[in-house]
Amino acid sequence: MSPSWFEKLMPSSIRTDSSTKRGVPEGLWTKCPSCNAVLYRAELERNLDVCPKCNYHMRIFGRKRLAIFLDEDATEEIGANLVPYDKLKFKDSKKYKDRLLQAQKNTGEKDALIALKGKVKGVPLVAVAFDFRFMGGSMGSVVGERFLRAATLAMEEGLPFVCFSASGGARMQEALFSLMQMAKTSAVLTRLAKKRIPYISVLTDPTMGGVSASFAMLGDVHIAEPKALVGFAGPRVIEQTVHEKLPEGFQRSEFLLEHGAIDMVVDRRDLRDRIASLVLMLANKPAVQKV
Amino acid sequence: MNPNYLDFEQPIAELEAKIEELRFVGDDSEINIGEEISKLEEKSRTLTQSIFNKLDAWQTSKLARHPLRPYTLDYIQRIFTDFQELHGDRAFADDEALIGGLARLDGTPVMIIGHQKGRDTRENIRRNFGMPRPEGYRKALRLMKLAERFRIPIITFIDTPGAYPGINAEERNQSEAIARNLFEMSALQTPVVCTIIGEGGSGGALAIGVGDRVMMLQYSTYAVISPEGCASILWKKADKAAEAAEAMGITATSLRDLGLIDQIIREPLGSAHRDIDEAARNLKQALVDALESFEKLSMEQLLEKRYQRLTSYGEFLEEKPEG
């Protein structure tokens, strides 16, 4: 339904004009980065951070991602006590130790992956999600170990395993340890597959590098959120290598679907239904009763 | 400057030039040329030793990428017999940046997989500078599955700047090609020995680098990103590559001390390209020893050991639960 009749009724003084910056209270309103619509924060959250005007999927992070995915029942966190350790005493323009402290302060998390055991529409499962705010969701040893423990728990308890990726790739500050997390996480998935545990990989914006080139691309089913950037090499690196402009929509979910890399592009608000349905069918169990 | 020598090797190049000169002068001189030459040769050896004894990570990285450094085919020629190259991924193309085939190692059939760089521009274009596309990794996987079916050990040689970052590589899902290899290699029912012979460039290297023993030639490198790439991302300056190389600990010694590789294979004085035959002999011995060590293990033990090793990678702390 068009809202224009309502807009016409409103005096111009209370109309929200996205092109002018007015003193809106911090946090109460938010601007859609795609269509520039000014959105009421609470309403946006009810809409799972999907812009009600243009359907743009804003990035959501780790714990919040799992909160909107899982039922409100009690959850059990896996590997919460694992904390990063700077074995190499890595220092670039800044110390890795300080970068970690800063990221921990900003996010309230110990590292970039959160793992929970919970339920979706009553179906028990294990789910992990990246917090992209934590050093770009980069994969270091804690991410790898939490993934391993979560997948192992899923295997031991015979529960479906779901991963929400959002990562720039390997964590350079952990050097080769971070590269080896690709081998580590891929190894545990062979055991999961052998035990016939369904593994659903959900690719969210952005999933690149070492994460995309390991467990994110090893799902039994690959689901991507609309317009998520997913690929091996970053667009800038590719542009510098091939010296040509990248095609429109390159490395976006729809591009991946067209090229056969993923099974489906699914709206965030449908993920619970779709995933619950998929894992139940793969486990040969009856469908969730519609209430 | 002698282009066959790197910047830090120039003093050696100068001495070698002097020796050449003396040889050329030959007999018509009064002093005993032969004695003088052997004195200088001894001096050159000592100088080389002292330079190579304190190589830093960045210098090692230059050696690992040296244009004269032996590549996979150079080693295949010297180490194996009956090599028959097998081509293609059966779906799209034959990627010449990643080669493979059957051969014999002291009579025993093995499957060889390796990155292949080119010697000159023309060959480098054909070999894409040793940067495989997805079809390269898929060919490698096809050959590894073939080896598994016939219980033939797999030997991989790693030497790549990385997997190719191109538009068509992304279209054919480079990520999946690499990921699939990591997945399959961790459970292949045949022994896998991996050796980094030059440049171990990130995921493109690891995609044929998961095995029961991981070895490095003395002056090869293995890293999550190139020193230049790391420098431009973390330091925002590409000229900090030397610092990045040091910080990441990309050399064989650092990685062995960190427990990330199993073994270092010695290179001849002045690195592998100064004496390819000797480098090949050392490499062959290490391969033979590795394969022999697996003979004692059942397939189940081999796979369990591989799994334990793969899942143990990582450095982290475990906090005591509160309360």
Short mmCIF file of C-alpha atoms in Angstrom, two decimals, chain B residues 48-321:
data_model
loop_
_atom_site.label_atom_id
_atom_site.label_comp_id
_atom_site.label_asym_id
_atom_site.label_seq_id
_atom_site.Cartn_x
_atom_site.Cartn_y
_atom_site.Cartn_z
CA THR B 48 78.46 -17.80 1.38
CA GLN B 49 78.21 -19.74 4.61
CA SER B 50 78.38 -16.64 6.74
CA ILE B 51 75.77 -14.83 4.63
CA PHE B 52 73.43 -17.83 4.57
CA ASN B 53 73.83 -18.47 8.28
CA LYS B 54 72.08 -15.26 9.14
CA LEU B 55 69.42 -14.90 6.48
CA ASP B 56 66.33 -13.03 7.59
CA ALA B 57 62.77 -13.89 6.61
CA TRP B 58 62.64 -11.40 3.76
CA GLN B 59 65.91 -12.64 2.24
CA THR B 60 64.61 -16.20 2.50
CA SER B 61 61.45 -15.12 0.75
CA LYS B 62 63.56 -13.78 -2.15
CA LEU B 63 65.36 -17.12 -2.39
CA ALA B 64 62.05 -18.99 -2.34
CA ARG B 65 60.97 -16.98 -5.39
CA HIS B 66 64.35 -16.95 -7.12
CA PRO B 67 63.91 -17.19 -10.90
CA LEU B 68 66.50 -19.99 -11.02
CA ARG B 69 64.94 -21.99 -8.18
CA PRO B 70 64.10 -25.58 -9.15
CA TYR B 71 60.39 -26.18 -9.78
CA THR B 72 58.25 -29.31 -9.52
CA LEU B 73 59.25 -30.68 -12.94
CA ASP B 74 62.96 -30.23 -12.13
CA TYR B 75 62.53 -32.46 -9.10
CA ILE B 76 60.29 -34.96 -10.87
CA GLN B 77 63.00 -35.46 -13.49
CA ARG B 78 65.66 -36.14 -10.89
CA ILE B 79 63.76 -38.07 -8.22
CA PHE B 80 61.28 -40.32 -10.04
CA THR B 81 61.16 -42.68 -12.99
CA ASP B 82 58.33 -43.56 -15.41
CA PHE B 83 56.56 -40.20 -14.93
CA GLN B 84 53.34 -40.05 -16.88
CA GLU B 85 51.55 -36.75 -16.65
CA LEU B 86 47.77 -36.94 -16.33
CA HIS B 87 45.76 -34.01 -17.57
CA GLY B 88 42.47 -32.26 -16.98
CA ASP B 89 39.66 -32.00 -14.45
CA ARG B 90 37.21 -33.86 -16.76
CA ALA B 91 34.80 -30.96 -16.57
CA PHE B 92 36.30 -27.75 -17.87
CA ALA B 93 40.00 -27.54 -18.69
CA ASP B 94 43.55 -28.61 -18.02
CA ASP B 95 45.24 -26.15 -15.70
CA GLU B 96 48.98 -26.11 -16.35
CA ALA B 97 49.72 -24.19 -13.16
CA LEU B 98 49.05 -27.39 -11.23
CA ILE B 99 50.36 -30.62 -12.69
CA GLY B 100 50.09 -34.24 -11.68
CA GLY B 101 50.73 -37.77 -12.70
CA LEU B 102 51.89 -41.26 -11.86
CA ALA B 103 55.56 -42.12 -11.41
CA ARG B 104 57.81 -44.49 -9.51
CA LEU B 105 59.89 -43.63 -6.47
CA ASP B 106 62.61 -46.27 -6.23
CA GLY B 107 60.21 -48.60 -7.99
CA THR B 108 57.15 -47.82 -5.88
CA PRO B 109 54.23 -46.22 -7.73
CA VAL B 110 53.24 -42.81 -6.39
CA MET B 111 50.90 -40.02 -7.44
CA ILE B 112 52.63 -36.67 -7.80
CA ILE B 113 50.76 -33.38 -7.57
CA GLY B 114 52.56 -30.06 -7.77
CA HIS B 115 52.37 -26.40 -8.66
CA GLN B 116 54.42 -25.52 -11.71
CA LYS B 117 55.85 -22.09 -12.44
CA GLY B 118 57.36 -21.06 -15.77
CA ARG B 119 60.98 -20.30 -16.56
CA ASP B 120 60.33 -17.49 -19.02
CA THR B 121 57.49 -15.12 -19.83
CA ARG B 122 55.97 -17.43 -22.40
CA GLU B 123 55.95 -20.41 -20.10
CA ASN B 124 54.77 -18.26 -17.22
CA ILE B 125 51.74 -17.19 -19.20
CA ARG B 126 50.99 -20.83 -19.95
CA ARG B 127 51.52 -21.76 -16.29
CA ASN B 128 49.80 -18.61 -15.01
CA PHE B 129 52.86 -17.95 -12.80
CA GLY B 130 51.99 -21.05 -10.80
CA MET B 131 48.61 -19.69 -9.71
CA PRO B 132 45.97 -22.38 -10.21
CA ARG B 133 42.39 -21.79 -11.17
CA PRO B 134 39.57 -23.95 -9.77
CA GLU B 135 40.05 -26.56 -12.52
CA GLY B 136 43.63 -27.03 -11.32
CA TYR B 137 42.49 -27.92 -7.82
CA ARG B 138 39.74 -30.12 -9.25
CA LYS B 139 42.27 -31.97 -11.38
CA ALA B 140 44.42 -32.44 -8.29
CA LEU B 141 41.45 -33.86 -6.43
CA ARG B 142 40.61 -36.21 -9.27
CA LEU B 143 44.14 -37.57 -9.24
CA MET B 144 44.19 -37.89 -5.47
CA LYS B 145 40.93 -39.84 -5.49
CA LEU B 146 42.40 -42.07 -8.20
CA ALA B 147 45.46 -42.69 -6.05
CA GLU B 148 43.26 -43.45 -3.06
CA ARG B 149 41.32 -46.06 -4.98
CA PHE B 150 44.52 -47.91 -5.83
CA ARG B 151 46.15 -47.24 -2.42
CA ILE B 152 48.97 -45.32 -4.07
CA PRO B 153 50.80 -42.81 -1.83
CA ILE B 154 50.45 -39.15 -2.78
CA ILE B 155 53.38 -36.76 -2.94
CA THR B 156 52.68 -33.06 -3.33
CA PHE B 157 55.09 -30.23 -4.18
CA ILE B 158 53.96 -26.76 -3.16
CA ASP B 159 55.22 -23.67 -4.98
CA THR B 160 52.68 -20.95 -5.64
CA PRO B 161 52.13 -17.25 -4.96
CA GLY B 162 48.52 -18.27 -4.30
CA ALA B 163 45.32 -19.37 -5.98
CA TYR B 164 44.50 -17.14 -8.95
CA PRO B 165 42.40 -14.09 -8.05
CA GLY B 166 40.52 -13.58 -11.31
CA ILE B 167 36.98 -13.05 -12.53
CA ASN B 168 36.63 -16.45 -14.17
CA ALA B 169 38.21 -18.18 -11.18
CA GLU B 170 35.50 -16.67 -8.99
CA GLU B 171 32.79 -17.62 -11.49
CA ARG B 172 33.88 -21.23 -11.24
CA ASN B 173 34.04 -21.00 -7.44
CA GLN B 174 37.69 -20.91 -6.46
CA SER B 175 36.64 -21.02 -2.82
CA GLU B 176 34.79 -24.28 -3.21
CA ALA B 177 37.61 -25.89 -5.16
CA ILE B 178 40.07 -25.16 -2.36
CA ALA B 179 37.63 -26.05 0.42
CA ARG B 180 36.75 -29.36 -1.24
CA ASN B 181 40.41 -30.36 -1.35
CA LEU B 182 40.91 -29.56 2.33
CA PHE B 183 37.84 -31.63 3.13
CA GLU B 184 38.79 -34.62 0.99
CA MET B 185 42.51 -34.63 1.79
CA SER B 186 41.88 -34.79 5.52
CA ALA B 187 40.28 -38.21 5.03
CA LEU B 188 42.05 -39.68 1.98
CA GLN B 189 42.71 -43.36 2.56
CA THR B 190 46.30 -43.32 1.41
CA PRO B 191 49.44 -41.67 2.80
CA VAL B 192 49.99 -38.04 1.78
CA VAL B 193 53.38 -36.30 1.99
CA CYS B 194 53.53 -32.57 1.30
CA THR B 195 56.68 -30.56 0.66
CA ILE B 196 56.93 -26.84 0.21
CA ILE B 197 59.70 -26.45 -2.37
CA GLY B 198 59.45 -22.69 -2.96
CA GLU B 199 56.61 -20.34 -2.19
CA GLY B 200 53.83 -21.61 0.06
CA GLY B 201 51.20 -19.00 -0.77
CA SER B 202 48.17 -19.20 1.51
CA GLY B 203 45.01 -21.15 0.63
CA GLY B 204 46.35 -21.88 -2.83
CA ALA B 205 49.21 -23.78 -1.20
CA LEU B 206 47.17 -25.43 1.55
CA ALA B 207 44.76 -26.81 -1.07
CA ILE B 208 47.39 -29.46 -1.84
CA GLY B 209 49.07 -29.21 1.57
CA VAL B 210 46.99 -31.36 3.91
CA GLY B 211 48.76 -34.60 4.70
CA ASP B 212 50.49 -36.97 7.07
CA ARG B 213 53.82 -35.23 6.89
CA VAL B 214 54.50 -31.63 5.93
CA MET B 215 58.09 -30.77 5.06
CA MET B 216 59.80 -27.63 3.84
CA LEU B 217 62.95 -27.13 1.86
CA GLN B 218 65.34 -25.02 3.92
CA TYR B 219 64.83 -21.77 2.01
CA SER B 220 61.18 -22.10 1.14
CA THR B 221 58.45 -20.05 2.81
CA TYR B 222 54.88 -20.72 3.92
CA ALA B 223 52.48 -17.95 4.88
CA VAL B 224 48.84 -16.99 5.18
CA ILE B 225 49.44 -13.99 2.88
CA SER B 226 52.43 -12.67 0.95
CA PRO B 227 54.68 -10.30 2.91
CA GLU B 228 53.74 -7.54 0.44
CA GLY B 229 50.03 -8.22 0.87
CA CYS B 230 50.32 -8.30 4.64
CA ALA B 231 52.31 -5.07 4.67
CA SER B 232 49.85 -3.21 2.48
CA ILE B 233 46.88 -4.30 4.60
CA LEU B 234 48.27 -4.04 8.13
CA TRP B 235 50.95 -1.38 7.70
CA LYS B 236 49.19 0.32 4.77
CA LYS B 237 52.59 0.39 3.07
CA ALA B 238 53.88 -2.25 0.67
CA ASP B 239 57.49 -1.31 1.49
CA LYS B 240 57.09 -2.82 4.95
CA ALA B 241 57.20 -6.29 3.39
CA ALA B 242 60.45 -7.19 5.16
CA GLU B 243 58.92 -6.39 8.53
CA ALA B 244 55.76 -8.30 7.66
CA ALA B 245 57.81 -11.34 6.63
CA GLU B 246 59.62 -11.27 9.95
CA ALA B 247 56.45 -10.77 12.01
CA MET B 248 54.61 -13.65 10.33
CA GLY B 249 57.48 -16.09 10.78
CA ILE B 250 57.33 -17.56 7.30
CA THR B 251 60.61 -19.51 7.28
CA ALA B 252 61.07 -23.24 7.73
CA THR B 253 62.89 -22.80 11.05
CA SER B 254 60.20 -20.57 12.57
CA LEU B 255 57.41 -22.86 11.43
CA ARG B 256 59.13 -25.97 12.72
CA ASP B 257 59.69 -24.29 16.08
CA LEU B 258 55.99 -23.41 16.18
CA GLY B 259 55.11 -27.03 15.48
CA LEU B 260 53.38 -26.19 12.20
CA ILE B 261 55.62 -28.31 9.98
CA ASP B 262 57.38 -31.59 10.69
CA GLN B 263 60.69 -31.43 8.96
CA ILE B 264 63.22 -29.21 7.21
CA ILE B 265 65.08 -30.57 4.20
CA ARG B 266 68.59 -29.17 3.87
CA GLU B 267 69.51 -27.30 0.73
CA PRO B 268 73.01 -27.11 -0.77
CA LEU B 269 75.26 -24.17 0.09
CA GLY B 270 73.83 -21.03 -1.47
CA SER B 271 70.33 -22.61 -1.81
CA ALA B 272 68.76 -25.20 -4.14
CA HIS B 273 69.44 -23.57 -7.50
CA ARG B 274 73.22 -23.64 -6.92
CA ASP B 275 73.13 -27.44 -7.01
CA ILE B 276 69.79 -28.85 -8.11
CA ASP B 277 71.04 -32.44 -8.07
CA GLU B 278 72.02 -32.22 -4.44
CA ALA B 279 68.73 -30.56 -3.50
CA ALA B 280 66.91 -33.35 -5.33
CA ARG B 281 68.92 -36.05 -3.53
CA ASN B 282 68.05 -34.57 -0.13
CA LEU B 283 64.40 -34.24 -1.07
CA LYS B 284 64.26 -37.80 -2.37
CA GLN B 285 65.74 -39.16 0.84
CA ALA B 286 63.15 -37.30 2.92
CA LEU B 287 60.31 -38.64 0.73
CA VAL B 288 61.55 -42.21 0.95
CA ASP B 289 61.90 -41.94 4.73
CA ALA B 290 58.44 -40.43 5.10
CA LEU B 291 56.72 -43.14 3.07
CA GLU B 292 58.62 -45.81 4.95
CA SER B 293 57.49 -44.43 8.30
CA PHE B 294 53.83 -44.86 7.30
CA GLU B 295 54.25 -48.53 6.49
CA LYS B 296 54.09 -49.43 10.18
CA LEU B 297 50.64 -47.86 10.52
CA SER B 298 47.28 -49.35 9.64
CA MET B 299 45.03 -47.16 7.50
CA GLU B 300 42.88 -46.49 10.55
CA GLN B 301 45.87 -45.37 12.60
CA LEU B 302 47.14 -43.21 9.77
CA LEU B 303 43.80 -41.44 9.39
CA GLU B 304 43.32 -40.99 13.14
CA LYS B 305 46.81 -39.50 13.43
CA ARG B 306 46.10 -37.16 10.54
CA TYR B 307 42.82 -36.07 12.09
CA GLN B 308 44.38 -35.47 15.51
CA ARG B 309 47.10 -33.43 13.94
CA LEU B 310 44.75 -31.30 11.84
CA THR B 311 42.36 -30.62 14.70
CA SER B 312 45.17 -29.74 17.11
CA TYR B 313 46.33 -26.71 15.10
CA GLY B 314 45.93 -23.44 16.97
CA GLU B 315 47.14 -21.45 19.95
CA PHE B 316 44.58 -20.25 22.49
CA LEU B 317 43.96 -20.15 26.23
CA GLU B 318 41.16 -21.73 28.18
CA GLU B 319 39.85 -19.66 31.04
CA LYS B 320 38.62 -21.45 34.11
CA PRO B 321 34.85 -21.25 34.39
#
